[in-house]
XYZ file of C-alpha atoms in Angstrom:
335
model
C -11.942 23.467 8.340
C -10.193 21.407 11.106
C -6.621 20.729 10.650
C -7.267 16.959 10.780
C -9.644 17.343 7.816
C -7.258 19.087 5.945
C -4.427 16.554 6.411
C -6.942 13.744 5.493
C -7.892 15.431 2.329
C -4.196 16.211 1.516
C -3.107 12.705 2.245
C -5.609 11.308 -0.073
C -4.576 13.541 -3.010
C -1.086 13.026 -2.502
C -1.678 9.430 -2.199
C -3.404 9.280 -5.600
C -0.696 11.244 -7.140
C 1.849 8.834 -5.545
C -0.197 5.818 -6.927
C -0.477 6.765 -10.359
C 3.277 7.546 -11.035
C 4.396 4.291 -9.358
C 1.433 1.991 -10.224
C 3.154 -0.318 -12.858
C 6.018 -1.117 -10.322
C 3.301 -2.133 -7.827
C 1.624 -4.452 -10.374
C 5.110 -6.244 -11.087
C 5.793 -6.194 -7.311
C 2.410 -8.107 -6.464
C 2.965 -10.600 -9.077
C 6.542 -11.201 -7.738
C 5.229 -11.676 -4.231
C 2.502 -14.112 -5.245
C 4.837 -16.340 -7.319
C 4.530 -19.454 -5.649
C 7.433 -21.302 -7.481
C 10.893 -22.128 -5.652
C 13.919 -20.207 -7.046
C 15.357 -23.487 -8.372
C 12.222 -24.477 -10.243
C 12.029 -20.871 -12.256
C 14.310 -18.516 -13.299
C 13.616 -15.126 -11.502
C 13.103 -12.228 -14.116
C 14.225 -8.783 -13.026
C 11.720 -5.836 -12.629
C 12.271 -4.297 -16.034
C 12.278 -7.610 -17.704
C 8.985 -8.680 -15.876
C 7.416 -5.508 -17.006
C 8.472 -6.018 -20.627
C 7.040 -9.335 -20.438
C 3.453 -8.304 -19.351
C 3.442 -5.749 -22.044
C 4.429 -8.136 -24.641
C 2.192 -10.882 -23.719
C -0.813 -9.136 -22.129
C -0.608 -5.238 -23.202
C 0.203 -2.251 -21.486
C -3.164 -1.930 -19.902
C -2.309 -5.389 -17.567
C 0.420 -2.959 -16.033
C -2.628 -0.876 -14.691
C -4.762 -3.905 -14.041
C -7.220 -2.714 -10.963
C -6.047 1.018 -11.180
C -9.629 2.050 -10.534
C -10.234 0.415 -7.292
C -6.492 0.774 -6.269
C -7.000 4.704 -6.471
C -10.269 4.436 -4.613
C -8.394 2.385 -2.013
C -5.442 4.634 -1.922
C -7.617 7.901 -1.329
C -9.537 6.074 1.212
C -6.599 4.338 3.140
C -4.618 7.925 3.110
C -7.297 9.997 4.153
C -8.612 7.557 6.773
C -5.034 7.133 8.158
C -4.331 10.811 8.166
C -7.560 11.873 9.682
C -7.406 9.367 12.545
C -3.453 10.309 12.880
C -3.884 13.851 13.199
C -6.573 13.307 15.486
C -4.564 11.041 17.600
C -1.531 13.122 17.202
C -3.285 16.337 18.472
C -4.385 14.494 21.529
C -0.965 13.176 22.345
C 0.297 16.697 21.647
C -1.776 18.150 24.206
C -1.184 15.477 26.959
C 2.708 16.204 26.374
C 1.961 19.942 27.240
C -0.120 18.911 30.267
C 2.506 16.754 31.420
C 5.125 19.558 30.921
C 3.019 21.863 33.066
C 3.213 19.335 35.873
C 7.114 18.946 35.494
C 7.202 15.960 33.402
C 9.042 15.827 29.971
C 9.965 18.784 27.484
C 6.238 19.206 25.992
C 7.059 17.172 22.902
C 5.719 13.989 21.765
C 8.027 11.298 22.577
C 9.143 8.294 20.080
C 6.786 5.687 21.707
C 3.645 7.954 21.579
C 4.282 8.527 17.853
C 4.593 4.751 17.387
C 1.267 4.251 19.452
C -0.498 7.145 17.273
C 0.379 5.686 13.971
C -0.302 1.937 15.063
C -3.896 2.707 16.064
C -4.428 4.907 12.898
C -3.039 1.986 10.929
C -5.376 -0.639 12.584
C -8.516 1.654 11.866
C -7.196 1.968 8.305
C -7.085 -1.912 7.751
C -10.066 -2.891 9.175
C -11.927 -0.288 7.088
C -10.263 -0.644 3.676
C -9.008 -4.344 3.446
C -11.755 -5.258 0.996
C -10.595 -3.024 -1.476
C -6.955 -4.297 -1.472
C -8.381 -7.898 -1.673
C -9.980 -6.777 -5.072
C -6.987 -4.999 -6.225
C -4.508 -7.861 -5.464
C -6.881 -10.227 -7.406
C -6.995 -7.765 -10.306
C -3.262 -7.009 -10.419
C -2.346 -10.867 -10.344
C -4.843 -11.710 -13.037
C -2.828 -12.437 -16.208
C -3.752 -13.376 -19.958
C -3.116 -16.889 -19.328
C -5.878 -17.039 -16.559
C -7.963 -15.646 -18.961
C -6.888 -18.251 -21.562
C -7.725 -20.893 -18.854
C -11.478 -19.930 -18.671
C -13.587 -22.414 -20.831
C -14.672 -21.108 -24.141
C -18.260 -22.149 -25.492
C -18.375 -23.096 -29.027
C -21.645 -23.306 -31.179
C -21.968 -24.626 -34.827
C -24.271 -22.893 -37.186
C -23.910 -24.399 -40.598
C -20.300 -25.336 -40.320
C -19.658 -22.008 -38.623
C -18.064 -22.208 -35.200
C -18.693 -19.359 -33.011
C -16.159 -18.778 -29.678
C -17.696 -16.986 -26.988
C -15.080 -15.087 -24.934
C -15.231 -15.100 -21.154
C -16.281 -11.527 -19.647
C -13.404 -8.975 -19.093
C -11.902 -9.320 -15.756
C -13.174 -6.090 -14.251
C -13.890 -4.821 -10.569
C -17.443 -6.146 -10.652
C -16.289 -9.489 -11.835
C -13.563 -9.686 -9.096
C -16.000 -8.881 -6.418
C -18.450 -11.494 -7.533
C -15.711 -14.125 -7.675
C -14.433 -13.376 -4.363
C -17.908 -13.282 -2.808
C -18.550 -16.790 -4.870
C -15.555 -18.214 -3.203
C -15.517 -17.203 0.395
C -18.622 -14.912 0.833
C -18.383 -11.775 2.840
C -15.183 -13.252 4.701
C -13.367 -13.437 1.602
C -13.136 -9.408 1.618
C -11.065 -9.700 4.904
C -8.636 -12.430 3.438
C -5.009 -11.650 4.809
C -6.171 -9.099 7.252
C -4.403 -10.700 10.298
C -0.908 -10.385 8.797
C -1.913 -6.770 7.700
C -2.859 -5.785 10.914
C 0.710 -6.569 12.123
C 1.921 -4.698 9.157
C 0.512 -1.485 10.642
C 3.951 -1.537 12.313
C 5.314 -0.389 8.695
C 3.585 3.082 8.606
C 4.266 3.110 12.480
C 7.937 2.848 11.862
C 7.701 5.049 8.671
C 6.060 7.885 10.629
C 8.080 7.328 13.455
C 11.374 7.806 11.619
C 9.961 10.782 9.804
C 8.697 12.899 12.652
C 11.702 12.094 14.573
C 13.787 13.252 11.706
C 11.911 16.205 10.657
C 11.888 17.481 14.517
C 15.562 17.282 14.556
C 15.942 19.110 11.337
C 13.471 21.976 12.584
C 15.129 22.161 16.065
C 18.533 22.401 14.311
C 17.114 25.096 11.947
C 15.425 27.188 15.080
C 18.821 27.100 17.107
C 20.771 28.246 14.176
C 21.655 31.878 13.444
C 19.162 32.225 10.682
C 16.070 31.253 12.772
C 14.200 29.809 9.894
C 12.975 26.421 10.960
C 11.065 25.624 7.583
C 11.817 22.317 5.463
C 11.873 22.342 1.777
C 10.110 20.079 -0.697
C 13.212 18.285 -1.371
C 14.195 17.729 2.083
C 10.566 16.320 2.785
C 11.105 14.168 -0.243
C 14.208 12.958 0.816
C 12.966 12.416 4.666
C 9.905 10.406 3.475
C 12.282 8.021 1.345
C 14.718 7.358 4.132
C 11.547 6.692 6.416
C 10.112 4.385 3.891
C 13.322 2.268 3.448
C 13.594 1.281 6.843
C 9.917 0.394 7.349
C 9.773 -1.607 4.130
C 12.765 -3.865 4.801
C 11.669 -4.504 8.311
C 7.871 -5.600 7.218
C 8.177 -7.101 3.530
C 7.520 -10.907 4.942
C 4.179 -9.954 6.014
C 3.519 -8.227 2.936
C 4.309 -11.412 1.049
C 2.158 -13.596 3.364
C -0.899 -10.881 2.775
C -0.590 -11.028 -1.042
C -0.499 -14.781 -1.032
C -3.571 -15.055 1.091
C -5.428 -12.183 -1.012
C -4.828 -13.615 -4.651
C -6.909 -16.133 -6.228
C -6.186 -19.629 -4.689
C -5.658 -22.232 -7.589
C -8.304 -24.717 -6.581
C -7.695 -28.409 -7.328
C -4.035 -27.442 -8.279
C -0.878 -28.408 -6.031
C -1.859 -28.173 -2.505
C 1.615 -26.442 -2.086
C 0.209 -23.323 -3.805
C -3.086 -23.163 -1.657
C -3.092 -21.477 1.791
C -5.768 -22.155 4.536
C -4.437 -19.118 6.806
C -1.748 -17.156 7.956
C -0.091 -19.965 9.587
C -0.306 -22.442 6.949
C 1.013 -19.867 4.347
C 3.846 -19.445 6.546
C 4.703 -22.892 6.986
C 4.368 -23.685 3.266
C 6.427 -20.671 2.219
C 9.323 -21.953 4.619
C 8.832 -25.645 3.545
C 8.635 -25.153 -0.111
C 10.340 -22.170 -0.949
C 12.834 -21.463 1.950
C 13.333 -18.147 3.548
C 14.057 -16.695 0.002
C 10.364 -16.932 -0.454
C 9.623 -14.167 2.108
C 11.706 -11.787 0.143
C 10.585 -12.387 -3.488
C 10.593 -8.989 -5.227
C 11.827 -6.923 -2.348
C 13.912 -4.827 -4.595
C 11.243 -3.698 -6.632
C 8.979 -3.090 -3.502
C 11.965 -0.711 -2.130
C 12.126 1.095 -5.323
C 8.397 1.494 -5.488
C 7.523 2.296 -1.799
C 10.400 4.643 -1.503
C 9.492 6.584 -4.586
C 5.834 6.591 -3.778
C 6.252 7.716 -0.127
C 8.638 10.433 -1.070
C 6.285 11.977 -3.525
C 3.266 11.285 -1.094
C 4.976 13.194 1.770
C 6.072 16.016 -0.386
C 2.917 16.591 -2.115
C 1.013 16.076 1.065
C 3.151 18.796 2.751
C 2.632 21.348 -0.060
C -1.247 20.775 -0.380
C -1.414 21.073 3.592
C 0.546 24.384 3.218
C -1.420 25.591 0.424
C -4.609 24.722 2.186
C -3.682 26.490 5.261
C -2.503 29.613 3.200
C -5.759 29.894 1.383
C -7.852 29.399 4.491
C -5.565 32.065 6.542
C -6.031 34.355 3.313
C -9.598 34.024 3.096
C -10.215 34.727 6.779
C -7.815 37.718 6.626
C -10.307 39.014 3.681
C -13.307 38.394 5.587
C -12.032 40.385 8.517
C -11.016 43.471 6.568
C -14.648 43.334 5.149
């Protein structure tokens, strides 16, 4: 099994575990990002308050709205990203060694190369998985109020009124809704700002790889001669890297969510966006720059926690996979 495939599978598994643990926070944050009311018009609820409000008004299940497609999206995103990242990373390391033989550099991958590798991997990931996240955003932002706004059919049979409830807002219903509104292109709503958001994992992995390399270098040069990194240290490195990346790219995430969420047709024009530039201008005009940072505190907690869990679990899965493969190879050699 190739190293790239091992990293891809491990990344997918780690992504699913991190998503399951932090999903309620992600749901609340998506609702915060897509809230189009200005700060003056509506009192902002805290993260815990909003979670309690969702549970009270809509039930526990709404905190996990869109979980199934989200898990598919997380597995696909992490698998695709890590697979292409490892392939491109191996190529960058090979080129670095070639340059070292030619007397250029020390044989290690530089910061710019790490950034480029992460960016290219992110672009491939965005183009392939954006339809999944459009569906997830729609399901996360669908509330009980939206359901109550759907027309109910009434039929009278001998003074007995029968109320026909609208169908549940599931994955298939969401897909039909997106397709009915915008056709196939609707599944790539928000793809333009999302492509710019590849800088988030690029910055994240650049910081992570740089810090990890420094720690291993210090360990290797120490008297102990042990350069292995513990799971706790991986956890902390992943948290620090994700924190820096999230703060820088959060406004792009707000614009993406606004474009992917359901547009209120026939409602206030301030709440409808025709594209990235239109969303940008309307947020500035009607909400101010504060609108670009709605729910950032929740996102920082969710993203840092998810990234830290992802890095820790992914490294452990890769380590176990390599150990199993090495042990199996050794056993076959003995036979």
